[in-house]
PDB file of C-alpha atoms in Angstrom:
ATOM      1  CA  MET A  34      43.928  -9.130 -33.774  1.00  0.00           C
ATOM      2  CA  SER A  35      40.968  -7.059 -32.609  1.00  0.00           C
ATOM      3  CA  ARG A  36      39.619  -4.106 -34.541  1.00  0.00           C
ATOM      4  CA  LEU A  37      40.793  -1.696 -31.828  1.00  0.00           C
ATOM      5  CA  LEU A  38      44.359  -3.043 -31.937  1.00  0.00           C
ATOM      6  CA  THR A  39      44.368  -2.802 -35.728  1.00  0.00           C
ATOM      7  CA  ILE A  40      43.381   0.861 -35.538  1.00  0.00           C
ATOM      8  CA  MET A  41      46.162   1.524 -33.032  1.00  0.00           C
ATOM      9  CA  VAL A  42      48.818  -0.110 -35.187  1.00  0.00           C
ATOM     10  CA  ASN A  43      47.648   1.774 -38.278  1.00  0.00           C
ATOM     11  CA  ARG A  44      47.961   5.006 -36.342  1.00  0.00           C
ATOM     12  CA  LEU A  45      51.541   4.132 -35.454  1.00  0.00           C
ATOM     13  CA  ASN A  46      52.360   3.583 -39.127  1.00  0.00           C
ATOM     14  CA  GLN A  47      51.061   7.000 -40.148  1.00  0.00           C
ATOM     15  CA  LYS A  48      53.757   9.619 -40.835  1.00  0.00           C
ATOM     16  CA  SER A  49      51.587  12.711 -40.897  1.00  0.00           C
ATOM     17  CA  ARG A  50      50.635  14.677 -37.790  1.00  0.00           C
ATOM     18  CA  TRP A  51      51.936  12.380 -35.064  1.00  0.00           C
ATOM     19  CA  ASP A  52      54.673  14.033 -33.045  1.00  0.00           C
ATOM     20  CA  VAL A  53      57.143  12.205 -30.828  1.00  0.00           C
ATOM     21  CA  ILE A  54      55.106  12.539 -27.661  1.00  0.00           C
ATOM     22  CA  ALA A  55      51.875  11.324 -29.204  1.00  0.00           C
ATOM     23  CA  ARG A  56      53.572   8.358 -30.909  1.00  0.00           C
ATOM     24  CA  GLY A  57      55.313   7.399 -27.693  1.00  0.00           C
ATOM     25  CA  TYR A  58      52.021   7.457 -25.779  1.00  0.00           C
ATOM     26  CA  LEU A  59      50.318   5.367 -28.432  1.00  0.00           C
ATOM     27  CA  LYS A  60      53.143   2.827 -28.472  1.00  0.00           C
ATOM     28  CA  THR A  61      52.841   2.469 -24.707  1.00  0.00           C
ATOM     29  CA  THR A  62      49.085   1.966 -25.047  1.00  0.00           C
ATOM     30  CA  VAL A  63      49.520  -0.711 -27.731  1.00  0.00           C
ATOM     31  CA  PHE A  64      52.184  -2.479 -25.686  1.00  0.00           C
ATOM     32  CA  SER A  65      49.938  -2.499 -22.612  1.00  0.00           C
ATOM     33  CA  TYR A  66      47.023  -3.744 -24.715  1.00  0.00           C
ATOM     34  CA  CYS A  67      49.110  -6.566 -26.204  1.00  0.00           C
ATOM     35  CA  SER A  68      50.386  -7.547 -22.765  1.00  0.00           C
ATOM     36  CA  THR A  69      46.827  -7.816 -21.510  1.00  0.00           C
ATOM     37  CA  LEU A  70      45.924 -10.042 -24.448  1.00  0.00           C
ATOM     38  CA  SER A  71      48.851 -12.334 -23.828  1.00  0.00           C
ATOM     39  CA  LYS A  72      47.842 -12.842 -20.203  1.00  0.00           C
ATOM     40  CA  ASN A  73      44.405 -14.073 -21.203  1.00  0.00           C
ATOM     41  CA  SER A  74      43.741 -17.473 -22.728  1.00  0.00           C
ATOM     42  CA  GLY A  75      41.397 -16.107 -25.398  1.00  0.00           C
ATOM     43  CA  SER A  76      42.201 -13.784 -28.244  1.00  0.00           C
ATOM     44  CA  THR A  77      39.754 -11.092 -27.139  1.00  0.00           C
ATOM     45  CA  PRO A  78      40.404  -8.548 -24.387  1.00  0.00           C
ATOM     46  CA  PRO A  79      38.608  -8.828 -21.043  1.00  0.00           C
ATOM     47  CA  LYS A  80      35.263  -7.077 -20.794  1.00  0.00           C
ATOM     48  CA  VAL A  81      35.261  -3.698 -19.118  1.00  0.00           C
ATOM     49  CA  PHE A  82      32.035  -2.971 -17.270  1.00  0.00           C
ATOM     50  CA  PRO A  83      31.007   0.605 -16.413  1.00  0.00           C
ATOM     51  CA  LYS A  84      30.883   1.412 -12.713  1.00  0.00           C
ATOM     52  CA  ILE A  85      27.473   1.544 -11.122  1.00  0.00           C
ATOM     53  CA  TYR A  86      28.266   4.834  -9.409  1.00  0.00           C
ATOM     54  CA  THR A  87      28.819   8.086 -11.297  1.00  0.00           C
ATOM     55  CA  LYS A  88      29.193  10.590  -8.420  1.00  0.00           C
ATOM     56  CA  THR A  89      27.214  13.122 -10.473  1.00  0.00           C
ATOM     57  CA  GLY A  90      24.450  13.207  -7.863  1.00  0.00           C
ATOM     58  CA  ASP A  91      26.630  13.775  -4.807  1.00  0.00           C
ATOM     59  CA  SER A  92      25.559  17.417  -4.597  1.00  0.00           C
ATOM     60  CA  GLY A  93      21.857  16.550  -4.474  1.00  0.00           C
ATOM     61  CA  MET A  94      21.244  17.245  -8.146  1.00  0.00           C
ATOM     62  CA  THR A  95      20.485  14.749 -10.905  1.00  0.00           C
ATOM     63  CA  SER A  96      19.356  14.662 -14.530  1.00  0.00           C
ATOM     64  CA  THR A  97      16.096  13.990 -16.303  1.00  0.00           C
ATOM     65  CA  PHE A  98      16.018  12.054 -19.576  1.00  0.00           C
ATOM     66  CA  THR A  99      16.099  15.384 -21.388  1.00  0.00           C
ATOM     67  CA  GLY A 100      19.421  16.261 -19.750  1.00  0.00           C
ATOM     68  CA  GLU A 101      17.960  18.914 -17.479  1.00  0.00           C
ATOM     69  CA  ARG A 102      19.524  19.087 -14.011  1.00  0.00           C
ATOM     70  CA  ARG A 103      17.111  19.283 -11.081  1.00  0.00           C
ATOM     71  CA  ALA A 104      17.259  18.830  -7.323  1.00  0.00           C
ATOM     72  CA  LYS A 105      16.638  15.271  -6.188  1.00  0.00           C
ATOM     73  CA  ASP A 106      13.634  16.374  -4.136  1.00  0.00           C
ATOM     74  CA  ASP A 107      11.997  17.939  -7.205  1.00  0.00           C
ATOM     75  CA  ASN A 108       8.451  16.730  -7.989  1.00  0.00           C
ATOM     76  CA  ILE A 109       9.828  14.804 -10.973  1.00  0.00           C
ATOM     77  CA  PHE A 110      12.079  12.655  -8.809  1.00  0.00           C
ATOM     78  CA  GLN A 111       9.523  12.284  -6.033  1.00  0.00           C
ATOM     79  CA  ALA A 112       7.212  10.708  -8.604  1.00  0.00           C
ATOM     80  CA  LEU A 113       9.985   8.613 -10.137  1.00  0.00           C
ATOM     81  CA  GLY A 114      10.912   7.252  -6.719  1.00  0.00           C
ATOM     82  CA  ALA A 115       7.337   6.378  -5.808  1.00  0.00           C
ATOM     83  CA  VAL A 116       6.772   4.475  -9.056  1.00  0.00           C
ATOM     84  CA  ASP A 117      10.105   2.692  -8.646  1.00  0.00           C
ATOM     85  CA  GLU A 118       9.117   1.669  -5.128  1.00  0.00           C
ATOM     86  CA  LEU A 119       5.818   0.366  -6.475  1.00  0.00           C
ATOM     87  CA  ALA A 120       7.523  -1.715  -9.168  1.00  0.00           C
ATOM     88  CA  SER A 121       9.879  -3.201  -6.574  1.00  0.00           C
ATOM     89  CA  LEU A 122       7.015  -4.083  -4.258  1.00  0.00           C
ATOM     90  CA  LEU A 123       5.152  -5.744  -7.120  1.00  0.00           C
ATOM     91  CA  GLY A 124       8.193  -7.959  -7.558  1.00  0.00           C
ATOM     92  CA  LEU A 125       7.747  -9.103  -3.964  1.00  0.00           C
ATOM     93  CA  SER A 126       4.009  -9.633  -4.476  1.00  0.00           C
ATOM     94  CA  ARG A 127       4.749 -11.658  -7.563  1.00  0.00           C
ATOM     95  CA  GLU A 128       7.121 -13.920  -5.628  1.00  0.00           C
ATOM     96  CA  PHE A 129       4.451 -14.581  -2.990  1.00  0.00           C
ATOM     97  CA  GLY A 130       2.025 -15.360  -5.795  1.00  0.00           C
ATOM     98  CA  LEU A 131       4.455 -17.739  -7.481  1.00  0.00           C
ATOM     99  CA  ASP A 132       4.980 -19.595  -4.195  1.00  0.00           C
ATOM    100  CA  ASN A 133       1.259 -20.422  -4.181  1.00  0.00           C
ATOM    101  CA  SER A 134       0.900 -20.894  -7.962  1.00  0.00           C
ATOM    102  CA  HIS A 135      -1.443 -17.923  -8.335  1.00  0.00           C
ATOM    103  CA  PRO A 136      -2.479 -17.236 -11.942  1.00  0.00           C
ATOM    104  CA  TYR A 137      -1.991 -13.445 -11.958  1.00  0.00           C
ATOM    105  CA  THR A 138       1.807 -13.391 -11.633  1.00  0.00           C
ATOM    106  CA  ASP A 139       2.407 -12.824 -15.353  1.00  0.00           C
ATOM    107  CA  HIS A 140       0.147  -9.789 -15.181  1.00  0.00           C
ATOM    108  CA  LEU A 141       2.241  -8.363 -12.342  1.00  0.00           C
ATOM    109  CA  GLN A 142       5.400  -8.775 -14.370  1.00  0.00           C
ATOM    110  CA  ARG A 143       3.821  -7.033 -17.345  1.00  0.00           C
ATOM    111  CA  ILE A 144       2.760  -4.191 -15.058  1.00  0.00           C
ATOM    112  CA  GLN A 145       6.338  -3.865 -13.816  1.00  0.00           C
ATOM    113  CA  CYS A 146       7.448  -3.376 -17.423  1.00  0.00           C
ATOM    114  CA  ILE A 147       4.752  -0.800 -18.089  1.00  0.00           C
ATOM    115  CA  LEU A 148       5.739   1.092 -14.943  1.00  0.00           C
ATOM    116  CA  GLN A 149       9.152   1.520 -16.540  1.00  0.00           C
ATOM    117  CA  ASP A 150       7.330   3.251 -19.393  1.00  0.00           C
ATOM    118  CA  VAL A 151       5.452   5.398 -16.882  1.00  0.00           C
ATOM    119  CA  ASN A 152       8.750   6.468 -15.365  1.00  0.00           C
ATOM    120  CA  ALA A 153      10.161   7.200 -18.808  1.00  0.00           C
ATOM    121  CA  CYS A 154       7.310   9.680 -19.290  1.00  0.00           C
ATOM    122  CA  ILE A 155       7.849  11.220 -15.874  1.00  0.00           C
ATOM    123  CA  ALA A 156      11.566  11.640 -16.581  1.00  0.00           C
ATOM    124  CA  THR A 157      10.763  13.528 -19.805  1.00  0.00           C
ATOM    125  CA  PRO A 158       9.025  16.753 -18.752  1.00  0.00           C
ATOM    126  CA  PHE A 159       7.434  18.628 -21.628  1.00  0.00           C
ATOM    127  CA  SER A 160       9.108  21.882 -20.576  1.00  0.00           C
ATOM    128  CA  SER A 161      12.556  20.607 -21.575  1.00  0.00           C
ATOM    129  CA  ALA A 162      11.760  17.770 -23.988  1.00  0.00           C
ATOM    130  CA  ARG A 163      12.498  17.768 -27.686  1.00  0.00           C
ATOM    131  CA  GLU A 164      10.445  15.842 -30.222  1.00  0.00           C
ATOM    132  CA  ALA A 165      13.010  13.038 -30.272  1.00  0.00           C
ATOM    133  CA  HIS A 166      12.602  12.592 -26.493  1.00  0.00           C
ATOM    134  CA  LEU A 167       8.815  12.485 -26.704  1.00  0.00           C
ATOM    135  CA  VAL A 168       8.818   9.891 -29.480  1.00  0.00           C
ATOM    136  CA  LYS A 169      10.983   7.555 -27.397  1.00  0.00           C
ATOM    137  CA  THR A 170       8.884   7.892 -24.252  1.00  0.00           C
ATOM    138  CA  GLU A 171       5.356   8.007 -25.674  1.00  0.00           C
ATOM    139  CA  PHE A 172       2.903   6.184 -23.389  1.00  0.00           C
ATOM    140  CA  ASP A 173       0.378   3.789 -24.909  1.00  0.00           C
ATOM    141  CA  SER A 174      -3.094   4.747 -23.659  1.00  0.00           C
ATOM    142  CA  SER A 175      -4.389   1.230 -24.377  1.00  0.00           C
ATOM    143  CA  HIS A 176      -2.633   0.060 -21.190  1.00  0.00           C
ATOM    144  CA  VAL A 177      -5.424   1.662 -19.154  1.00  0.00           C
ATOM    145  CA  GLY A 178      -8.089  -0.351 -20.975  1.00  0.00           C
ATOM    146  CA  GLU A 179      -6.103  -3.524 -20.392  1.00  0.00           C
ATOM    147  CA  LEU A 180      -6.208  -2.979 -16.625  1.00  0.00           C
ATOM    148  CA  GLU A 181      -9.949  -2.436 -16.765  1.00  0.00           C
ATOM    149  CA  GLU A 182     -10.393  -5.740 -18.592  1.00  0.00           C
ATOM    150  CA  TRP A 183      -8.366  -7.539 -15.928  1.00  0.00           C
ATOM    151  CA  ILE A 184     -10.356  -5.912 -13.124  1.00  0.00           C
ATOM    152  CA  ASP A 185     -13.637  -6.997 -14.681  1.00  0.00           C
ATOM    153  CA  SER A 186     -12.338 -10.528 -15.226  1.00  0.00           C
ATOM    154  CA  TYR A 187     -11.024 -11.083 -11.681  1.00  0.00           C
ATOM    155  CA  SER A 188     -14.100  -9.468 -10.142  1.00  0.00           C
ATOM    156  CA  THR A 189     -16.291 -12.239 -11.542  1.00  0.00           C
ATOM    157  CA  HIS A 190     -14.563 -14.648  -9.134  1.00  0.00           C
ATOM    158  CA  LEU A 191     -15.267 -12.538  -6.056  1.00  0.00           C
ATOM    159  CA  PRO A 192     -18.340 -11.939  -3.901  1.00  0.00           C
ATOM    160  CA  PRO A 193     -19.854  -8.441  -4.028  1.00  0.00           C
ATOM    161  CA  LEU A 194     -18.078  -5.889  -1.885  1.00  0.00           C
ATOM    162  CA  GLU A 195     -20.505  -4.841   0.842  1.00  0.00           C
ATOM    163  CA  ASN A 196     -18.169  -3.747   3.656  1.00  0.00           C
ATOM    164  CA  PHE A 197     -14.787  -2.168   4.206  1.00  0.00           C
ATOM    165  CA  ILE A 198     -12.055  -4.814   4.215  1.00  0.00           C
ATOM    166  CA  LEU A 199      -9.001  -4.714   6.452  1.00  0.00           C
ATOM    167  CA  PRO A 200      -5.690  -5.520   4.725  1.00  0.00           C
ATOM    168  CA  GLY A 201      -4.622  -9.086   5.400  1.00  0.00           C
ATOM    169  CA  GLY A 202      -5.628 -12.497   4.092  1.00  0.00           C
ATOM    170  CA  GLY A 203      -2.221 -14.128   3.842  1.00  0.00           C
ATOM    171  CA  LYS A 204       1.194 -12.980   2.600  1.00  0.00           C
ATOM    172  CA  ALA A 205       0.211 -12.729  -1.058  1.00  0.00           C
ATOM    173  CA  SER A 206      -2.907 -10.732  -0.321  1.00  0.00           C
ATOM    174  CA  SER A 207      -1.239  -8.514   2.285  1.00  0.00           C
ATOM    175  CA  SER A 208       1.645  -7.625  -0.033  1.00  0.00           C
ATOM    176  CA  LEU A 209      -0.830  -6.632  -2.746  1.00  0.00           C
ATOM    177  CA  HIS A 210      -2.637  -4.391  -0.266  1.00  0.00           C
ATOM    178  CA  VAL A 211       0.676  -2.685   0.560  1.00  0.00           C
ATOM    179  CA  ALA A 212       1.394  -2.327  -3.165  1.00  0.00           C
ATOM    180  CA  ARG A 213      -2.031  -0.718  -3.556  1.00  0.00           C
ATOM    181  CA  THR A 214      -1.217   1.944  -0.961  1.00  0.00           C
ATOM    182  CA  VAL A 215       2.155   2.668  -2.568  1.00  0.00           C
ATOM    183  CA  CYS A 216       0.395   2.938  -5.907  1.00  0.00           C
ATOM    184  CA  ARG A 217      -1.912   5.572  -4.419  1.00  0.00           C
ATOM    185  CA  ARG A 218       1.114   7.493  -3.203  1.00  0.00           C
ATOM    186  CA  ALA A 219       2.689   7.308  -6.652  1.00  0.00           C
ATOM    187  CA  GLU A 220      -0.567   8.603  -8.092  1.00  0.00           C
ATOM    188  CA  ARG A 221      -0.543  11.554  -5.687  1.00  0.00           C
ATOM    189  CA  ALA A 222       3.053  12.304  -6.673  1.00  0.00           C
ATOM    190  CA  VAL A 223       2.117  12.406 -10.361  1.00  0.00           C
ATOM    191  CA  VAL A 224      -0.889  14.732  -9.867  1.00  0.00           C
ATOM    192  CA  PRO A 225       1.127  17.998  -9.674  1.00  0.00           C
ATOM    193  CA  LEU A 226       3.119  17.045 -12.780  1.00  0.00           C
ATOM    194  CA  VAL A 227      -0.075  16.526 -14.757  1.00  0.00           C
ATOM    195  CA  ARG A 228      -1.561  19.701 -13.334  1.00  0.00           C
ATOM    196  CA  GLU A 229       1.516  21.626 -14.477  1.00  0.00           C
ATOM    197  CA  GLN A 230       1.205  19.967 -17.913  1.00  0.00           C
ATOM    198  CA  GLU A 231       4.662  18.462 -17.617  1.00  0.00           C
ATOM    199  CA  ILE A 232       3.778  14.845 -18.485  1.00  0.00           C
ATOM    200  CA  ASN A 233       1.194  12.764 -20.307  1.00  0.00           C
ATOM    201  CA  PRO A 234      -2.025  12.560 -18.213  1.00  0.00           C
ATOM    202  CA  GLU A 235      -2.499   8.945 -19.332  1.00  0.00           C
ATOM    203  CA  THR A 236       0.163   7.976 -16.802  1.00  0.00           C
ATOM    204  CA  LEU A 237      -2.051   9.303 -14.027  1.00  0.00           C
ATOM    205  CA  LYS A 238      -5.018   7.326 -15.339  1.00  0.00           C
ATOM    206  CA  TYR A 239      -2.885   4.202 -15.416  1.00  0.00           C
ATOM    207  CA  LEU A 240      -1.829   4.531 -11.771  1.00  0.00           C
ATOM    208  CA  ASN A 241      -5.408   5.264 -10.733  1.00  0.00           C
ATOM    209  CA  ARG A 242      -6.688   2.144 -12.439  1.00  0.00           C
ATOM    210  CA  LEU A 243      -3.751   0.071 -11.214  1.00  0.00           C
ATOM    211  CA  SER A 244      -4.629   0.705  -7.577  1.00  0.00           C
ATOM    212  CA  ASP A 245      -8.113  -0.677  -8.292  1.00  0.00           C
ATOM    213  CA  LEU A 246      -6.603  -3.771  -9.877  1.00  0.00           C
ATOM    214  CA  LEU A 247      -4.289  -4.338  -6.924  1.00  0.00           C
ATOM    215  CA  PHE A 248      -7.214  -4.136  -4.512  1.00  0.00           C
ATOM    216  CA  THR A 249      -9.084  -6.681  -6.637  1.00  0.00           C
ATOM    217  CA  LEU A 250      -6.058  -8.972  -6.815  1.00  0.00           C
ATOM    218  CA  ALA A 251      -5.576  -8.765  -3.056  1.00  0.00           C
ATOM    219  CA  ARG A 252      -9.101 -10.053  -2.544  1.00  0.00           C
ATOM    220  CA  PHE A 253      -8.583 -12.700  -5.217  1.00  0.00           C
ATOM    221  CA  ALA A 254      -5.320 -13.881  -3.622  1.00  0.00           C
ATOM    222  CA  ALA A 255      -7.020 -14.272  -0.245  1.00  0.00           C
ATOM    223  CA  LYS A 256      -9.727 -16.371  -1.830  1.00  0.00           C
ATOM    224  CA  LEU A 257      -7.188 -18.593  -3.618  1.00  0.00           C
ATOM    225  CA  ASP A 258      -5.367 -19.151  -0.332  1.00  0.00           C
ATOM    226  CA  LYS A 259      -8.671 -19.942   1.371  1.00  0.00           C
ATOM    227  CA  ARG A 260      -8.264 -17.049   3.770  1.00  0.00           C
ATOM    228  CA  GLN A 261     -11.267 -15.233   5.164  1.00  0.00           C
ATOM    229  CA  GLU A 262     -11.514 -11.530   4.419  1.00  0.00           C
ATOM    230  CA  THR A 263     -11.515  -9.443   7.588  1.00  0.00           C
ATOM    231  CA  VAL A 264     -14.413  -7.020   7.543  1.00  0.00           C
ATOM    232  CA  TYR A 265     -14.158  -3.679   9.341  1.00  0.00           C
ATOM    233  CA  LEU A 266     -16.252  -3.482  12.495  1.00  0.00           C
ATOM    234  CA  ARG A 267     -16.441  -0.236  14.380  1.00  0.00           C
ATOM    235  CA  PRO A 268     -14.753  -0.811  17.740  1.00  0.00           C
ATOM    236  CA  GLY A 269     -16.886  -0.236  20.786  1.00  0.00           C
ATOM    237  CA  LYS A 270     -15.881   1.984  23.666  1.00  0.00           C
ATOM    238  CA  LYS A 271     -13.602   0.475  26.267  1.00  0.00           C
TER     239      LYS A 271
END
């Protein structure tokens, strides 16, 4: 007998406050619960999963981590959406990298995890956050230094950059170039939040440095796939 069923039965045996209506409702609940158990082969009740939809945002409003309700086109949610889009695109870039056995794929997965931390900071604006919120969503500034180390390391495998490069160089490289541009958009979305002193400015530094890493990785991926970088040449007049 499960713990929940035990509690229900104990309630039925109490002779204190339970009136006829309440006891009748509880008996019906216990009977239904027992019937469900008997229809299943195991002794435990079936798992009940929460629905993915809540309907709380149908009016165009949604909540921050602090519980504050804001419009979905608020700067907070514009930034959250841009970072989420970036993390999703990095998943695609990672898959292209895995297809060709590129060595940077673990780094992309780690970045996806850290972007979740970035979004946790964005969803916790200082203007409505309590100390307990800030402790849970504190961003580790050492993540910025880690990106710089990776940039320096991958750059040693690349020729000096002397010209503008057009995005391309294979699927892996091209997807990283697209991720770079989305990262820049996410960075622009975070700027007003930092300017208004709503979030930790380290998140902005992280996105700024991440776009540099993604550019470096795009070049590196093209080299691994033995694809020539396309250099910008000013088109002549027709």
